[in-house]
Structures are given as structure tokens and as C-alpha cells.
């Protein structure tokens, strides 16, 4: 029993093929793929011309708002392969006191497993199921592993996860709780990725690393599709996005191009701000150096573990989108991140994750530097529920067996 | 900037008055109220006859699906008083492997602050704001306090929270993080409630205890409204609801009556199963004894802290709804609760809270006893994200500096 028509109806996917993001070389759709022969991410392509004639925007608007309303623009062809846990459209929450009058937080913590990783992984796992993959491995800083574990367990795919040994306890436990084997490794996420890569070369499992399989980005692009629909098909002036592997930023940029090709939005684009932590800012360095590829960031450290990604395989795609948009790559200090999280919780009642806090900190800097104005319509991405992260102690204690001094409460 | 027309438009509330749930005595709307003169909860009443003529069901269906689409059936008159954090319609998630083919979990963990308490508190705080209340106190087992803190801080209302001293650390911290003063008290929730009551008598604050102010139930009733809309205006065969104070169960029962009076649903009602823990089951005992009021449960204990409520002021309303529906009050053991949580996480990828697990455990018992059948359409309520609760350790550790035995991974 699934009451959601977006999932149980047959809609046509307009997918045609995949292509190498660097060389444009063409690859067949509906096949198992990793990186391209050039060692770069593959991008899924659609027959947007045919779709433009066949699917009016209003048809999408009439459907329930979860991410499966975009079925024609997604690679899963048969609804029986969809492994859903309820991927709702995430709300836009104003933060007038800590942000400003025109600042909205897209609260991705409402998705299954509490983070935006669900978008990418529900798509990748649904495609893995469609393509008969039975064993998957992945490196993770926490949230991606949790999403993979949940969706894979739901459809009986075996999962092995590798995470840095300082990954928060709650992430490691939720991954195990949701049926995956999870290994703590003495290293960072790219060290974990090396183990996954070696096992994949040995044919032991399929490699689900960021952008090393082509479907996660299609899930993540729904953030851009949703934003367009939620804002009445007019994109905001700027988007601040916490950038580790950058799948979401690349995905949104792709989504906007697809929507324009369909004639559903105009040519206006938001300035894309790729937000990183000062202790791990390879994209910021590459952006400022004016280069196309980023070098590995050594001795990476930040409270925002989700963006502690020293090297990103899609670096040139991130940099390209940021530059084309007229945006920037911005680095923020850990103390500014923590202050932003605290302000938003205390003044607007919204508990963000550190990576979400980083986007507010970056917005504040951008405003001070004149990169955006107070009248601009701004979207910040809170990529995970704040409940997964450490919070300060709350020490007040009251002995009810003694007389109570109500003035002191 | 709020892009949600449900919130920024003017819709007419059809509220007319309040009445005592025991005596029917009438009270004025748009006033500050606590319990009735008879010491019982007040219920909000609407001019359903007038609304039936003025608002067709299809008007609601055309709006965004969050809880503010039901504005005509809610007590807030002026949108400027709405204190929203994005109260989305929560998804219905099938759990075919751990539950059954016709079992759906309404996943309330997706609401702001991660629990269904947001529904009640967003309404109560919005009304408090409309009525000029500036200081609120509340006893809580955790989630209600977190929701109150978030909404009250968002609109500048001061909040003082009292919780049992064994309330999970994460709850106490999130309450403080969201700007409330939170006191741990050596006692249970009704002991905390006594302190709140005493302070209210002294005029120090407004008492926000369950059912002691009349608007939380109006927020909770949206669970029933949503279910009707999500299931195509035909209610399910049975609802399993984790029952502490019981606001949600009473609220849904009220919602169904209102929907029928509007002609939006027929007379069919689900069997309502009030689920309690074996270590704190005052409603089960009262149900089985055939009495209208429940005595306090002594030495209450259960892993499901949210339903560790020894005494409920709305006991007779809970028992009445359960009996009228042909349902039951059911108690489940802690080990069955934990097994249900584990099964659903591992087999269906859905991490529930213990109270959510209790509903699956109760469903399993009800099925075994023949109280429901496998063909019945069943709704279980997962009232909070499972991320707030303890999970078992995940001990696997891998040294990447040594040769890796891939066969062992």
C-alpha cells in the first residue's frame, strides 16, 4: 500500500544517455557506470525537446510535492524500482532575526535519515536496484552512509561503509542500526575512499563514492527543481551552499539548465556561493587562484565534518558553476559557524547543523563585503537536522523535595 | 519573505467559542483560558454549518499541504500571529517487511524540532502570541519542551521548562539551545507539572501543560485532518497511537467529527488503539476496568519516556474515543518495543522512536489476538525522529596503515 501516485503511477522518464562531464563522450543509459574513461563524473542527459512538447509545467504542479513528482526528469524508468522512505519537498523557513527579511533556509533535515544525502542516495539505490547491483560500499563523513544504509537495507542490498574514526558516534550508530556494516578508519574521507576503490577494483562491491556513480547527482538536482517550483518559477538572487563533494551545487546548476531548456524558467540564475570551512577550503583556494582543478587540502580540520572533504572529483564542475553564476567560493571560520548555529536556534528557533551554520556565516560575510545586498532574495541550505551534532550542556537542576524559590526560576 | 500562501493569506477562521469537555459549559473564543471551571480541558468549537456552505473540500486540496492549509478549522484568526517553522504534511511510509502490506507509518519525526509536539505547540504559541502572553512554563518528558522553546523563542516569548532528571541529555540540551531555561527535577512529569501549576497560581507564568490550555489539541487534530486528505477522504481501518497525555488521539477523534459535519468524510471511523507501555499503563487498566477515569500509575517506568505519563487530565476523553471507535487500550513490554524499533530500522530502513516502536509492537499483538486482520489498512504513528534516542554501539574498527584483509570486511 503506497498512497502516493507519484510513485505508483507509470510516468515516462525522458532519459536518453549519459556523457562524460569533461570530454562529452557518450555512454548508454540503463547500464551500470562508474566514472568516465577520462576518470571524470558522468552526467545523465534527457530529451528535453521531446519533454517540452509532452509535459507542461502545470502537470507537475498538480502532483503531490515530494521529489518523485519530477519523474520525467529522473533516470528511474519503472516505479517498481523506487525505494522510497517519503522524500518530501523540504520547507523554506524564514530566519528574520538571525538572517534577515529576505533570507530563507531550505531545511533539508526533514528528509529521511535527517539529511539531504537522502536525495542522492534514494536515486542511486533505486538505480542500483533497477540494474541488479547487490553489494555496495561507500566512504562517508556520516550522513551519506546513513542514507545509503537505510535505502539499501529497505530493498535487500548489502552495504559496507567506511568512515573517519572521529565521525560522530550518532552517525556511526545510525548506520549500523539501519543494517549496514560500518568500519571506522584511522584517516579522512578520501582515505576511506581509497579502500572502497581498491575493493571495487577487486570486484567485491560497487563504489558509491560521491560522483563516482552517476545517479546521486540526479537526486540532488531535485533541490534546484524544488526551489524553482517553491518560488513561483523565479530563482532567488543568491544561493549559499555548504560544499564538500559539491554534488548538490553541481546538481542544482544542472537542474536550472534543464528547467530553462523546458521553458519552465527564464535565463535568470542565482549567484552560487560555495561555502567551505577555513580549515578545509580547496575550492576557495582554486577559485581565488583562477584554476580549473583544486589540489588536495592538507591537514583538513573543521567542526563542520560534512564539508571536511580535502579533494573533490567534481572540482572543475563546482568551480565552473560558481564562476558562470557570478558567485564566489567563500571560507568561514569555525567560531563564526558555531555562532551562526547558536543565533539561529536562539533567535529563530531553528536548530541547524554546522554546515548549515556555515552558510549563514558566509552570507553575513558576503553582506559585509557587498557581494550581496539586504534586498536580495537569499537561500541558505541547512543540509541536516541539527539534532545529530554536539550541543552545550544545560546544567540547571531543581530539588523538588525542598522549598522552591520561584523568583530564581 | 514567506513564500507559503497558507500563511500570508487571510482565511476566515470559523471558530465560535470553547466548551468544557465534561459539562459543555460555554467559554468565549479569543481569550486566555486554562482548564474549565470543572477542572477539565476546554474544546474549541467552530461554525461547521456555515463553513460547509462557504468552503468546499476542493479549496483545501488546491493549497500547499502543510498544516496551515486547514486555517478555517483552526483557532488563529490573523496570519500575522502564526509562528511557523515549516509544519509540513508528514509522509506515510510503508513498512512491508517489518509491519505488513497494508501498514503505513505516519512519520511525525519530520516536523520542526523532530516530533509531533510541534503541531500542538505551534498552535498554542501562535494563540499565546495573539493573546499577548509573554511568559510560559511547561513540564515535559523532552519533545514538547523542545517544540515550545523553538516557537516561543522565535516570537520573543520567555519560556521556563521543567523535566524529569532522567530526561535524555539531547532533549535537555536542545531545549536550552533553542533559548528556554530548562530545569531538571528529581521526579516524574506530573511532579514537574505541580511546580508549573504552583507558579501559574502565583501569576508568574502561563501554564502550558498538556490539555491545560485549549489550543495544543487543535494543532494535534491536524494529524486526523491530514490522514483523511492523504488517504483520499476515506479513513483507515485502525490507528495505533502512542498514548501519554493523549492529546493527539483526542484531537484526531475531534477532527473526524468535524470532517463528517462538513460532509468531507462519511461515518466510517478507524478503530483507535491507545498504545501504552506495560510499565505505565493507566489507560489500559481503566479501559479493562470499564471505568471513565484512570487512577495514577505508581512506579512508572519504560524505555519509551514520551508515554511515561502516570496521570492524564484528558483520561475520560481518551477512553471515550477508544470505546466509541471499537478499539482498545493496549500495553506492550519494553523488549517488544525495542525489537520493533530494531526490525523497522534494519528491514525497512526507517529509524523510529521507542514510542513509534510501541505502536508496531501493539499492532503485532493485536494481529495475533485477532483484533485486526492482515487486510486491514493500518496507520502507526511514529511521533519523533529516532535520532534522539540511544542506539547500540557499532564497534568495527579498521587500521588502514596495515594490509587490509578484504575478505573480512
XYZ file of C-alpha atoms in Angstrom, chain B residues 30-227:
198
model
C -10.103 34.700 21.592
C -9.474 34.802 25.330
C -6.764 33.355 27.549
C -8.095 30.118 29.049
C -6.737 27.283 31.163
C -8.926 24.397 32.320
C -12.683 24.839 32.630
C -14.337 25.705 35.952
C -14.943 21.946 36.328
C -11.160 21.435 36.097
C -11.374 19.753 32.699
C -9.965 20.508 29.220
C -11.695 23.062 27.039
C -12.506 22.178 23.436
C -12.595 24.736 20.618
C -15.812 24.806 18.573
C -16.438 26.045 15.044
C -19.457 27.056 12.983
C -19.245 23.962 10.804
C -22.650 24.634 9.247
C -21.514 27.998 7.914
C -18.182 26.576 6.833
C -19.912 23.743 4.983
C -21.653 26.311 2.839
C -18.607 28.519 2.346
C -15.573 26.256 1.928
C -15.613 23.281 -0.424
C -13.188 20.427 0.210
C -11.535 21.111 -3.115
C -10.466 24.568 -1.936
C -8.287 22.890 0.704
C -6.956 20.392 -1.817
C -5.675 23.206 -4.020
C -3.416 24.629 -1.308
C 0.121 23.654 -0.287
C -0.169 20.648 2.009
C 1.341 21.954 5.242
C -0.842 22.201 8.348
C -1.845 25.808 7.673
C -3.980 24.679 4.744
C -6.592 23.909 7.424
C -6.835 27.539 8.545
C -10.638 27.656 8.552
C -10.672 24.792 11.092
C -8.018 26.319 13.345
C -8.319 28.991 16.042
C -5.710 31.502 14.792
C -7.582 34.307 13.048
C -4.839 36.634 11.866
C -1.922 35.231 9.841
C 0.421 37.738 11.468
C 0.255 35.684 14.670
C 1.327 32.428 13.037
C 4.789 31.410 14.285
C 5.774 28.858 11.662
C 8.924 26.786 11.260
C 7.580 24.859 8.264
C 4.924 22.411 9.524
C 4.861 20.124 6.504
C 2.356 17.336 5.930
C 4.169 14.272 7.245
C 4.639 11.353 4.857
C 3.067 7.908 5.139
C 5.886 5.378 4.896
C 5.083 1.738 4.069
C 6.916 -0.847 6.228
C 6.207 -4.030 4.276
C 8.995 -6.136 5.797
C 8.647 -5.328 9.483
C 4.936 -4.472 9.514
C 2.901 -5.765 6.595
C 1.496 -4.981 3.184
C -1.154 -2.590 4.429
C 0.776 -0.916 7.228
C 1.791 2.737 6.888
C 3.817 4.736 9.381
C 2.925 8.387 9.668
C 6.411 9.753 10.213
C 5.955 12.697 12.527
C 9.700 12.983 13.086
C 9.819 15.228 10.019
C 8.172 18.137 11.769
C 10.109 21.092 13.225
C 12.145 20.041 16.299
C 11.773 16.444 15.153
C 8.462 15.486 16.748
C 4.684 15.714 16.566
C 4.777 18.035 19.558
C 5.438 20.798 17.018
C 1.816 20.550 15.823
C 0.360 21.333 19.210
C 2.911 23.876 20.245
C 2.933 25.912 17.042
C -0.806 26.403 17.558
C -0.627 27.119 21.279
C 2.279 29.563 20.870
C 0.578 31.309 17.945
C -2.522 31.763 20.105
C -0.405 32.871 23.082
C 1.152 35.481 20.814
C -2.268 36.568 19.566
C -3.482 36.874 23.157
C -0.463 38.801 24.434
C 1.055 36.119 26.711
C 4.745 36.861 27.378
C 5.907 34.111 29.779
C 5.166 30.398 29.570
C 6.126 27.385 31.698
C 5.677 23.695 30.927
C 6.502 20.238 32.269
C 7.891 17.884 29.626
C 9.418 14.476 29.007
C 11.528 16.175 26.328
C 9.965 16.710 22.934
C 7.165 19.069 23.949
C 9.669 21.281 25.708
C 11.864 21.416 22.609
C 8.935 22.438 20.437
C 7.762 25.077 22.896
C 11.260 26.521 23.215
C 11.682 26.812 19.450
C 8.355 28.510 18.723
C 8.406 30.760 21.792
C 11.971 31.955 21.129
C 11.003 32.646 17.545
C 8.452 35.219 18.656
C 10.175 36.541 21.774
C 8.100 34.767 24.433
C 10.067 33.773 27.547
C 9.948 30.064 28.406
C 10.735 28.036 31.521
C 10.736 24.246 31.180
C 10.766 21.521 33.852
C 11.675 17.939 33.021
C 12.356 14.721 34.954
C 16.072 14.487 35.760
C 16.437 11.331 33.678
C 15.192 13.069 30.523
C 17.613 12.230 27.697
C 20.550 14.627 27.566
C 19.833 15.518 23.920
C 16.342 16.784 24.790
C 17.529 18.932 27.669
C 20.268 20.438 25.523
C 18.089 21.163 22.504
C 15.599 22.951 24.758
C 18.379 25.166 26.153
C 19.937 25.627 22.717
C 16.598 26.953 21.462
C 16.538 29.663 24.077
C 14.494 28.325 27.016
C 15.557 27.953 30.655
C 15.296 24.252 31.389
C 15.298 22.746 34.894
C 15.911 19.077 35.643
C 13.708 17.981 38.529
C 14.014 14.878 40.724
C 10.576 13.477 39.873
C 8.260 12.471 37.035
C 6.343 14.646 34.602
C 3.387 15.166 36.932
C 5.784 16.288 39.672
C 7.135 18.846 37.209
C 3.561 19.769 36.372
C 2.889 20.547 40.044
C 5.699 23.134 40.035
C 4.336 24.719 36.851
C 0.858 24.781 38.378
C 2.085 26.474 41.552
C 3.938 29.158 39.591
C 0.849 29.764 37.448
C -1.293 30.203 40.581
C 1.221 32.788 41.742
C 0.766 34.597 38.413
C 4.388 34.052 37.360
C 3.708 32.448 34.004
C 1.067 30.829 31.842
C 0.654 27.031 32.291
C 1.229 25.161 29.018
C 0.748 21.623 30.404
C -0.936 19.078 28.128
C -4.641 19.946 27.765
C -4.403 22.701 30.404
C -4.507 25.245 27.615
C -7.051 24.656 24.865
C -5.111 25.171 21.623
C -2.498 22.411 21.568
C -5.243 19.916 20.816
C -6.292 21.985 17.787
C -2.786 21.657 16.423
C -2.688 17.941 17.116
C -6.010 17.394 15.425
C -4.344 18.206 12.103
C -2.936 14.651 12.236
C -6.502 13.462 11.663
C -7.247 16.070 9.016
C -4.080 15.150 7.117
C -4.758 11.434 7.285
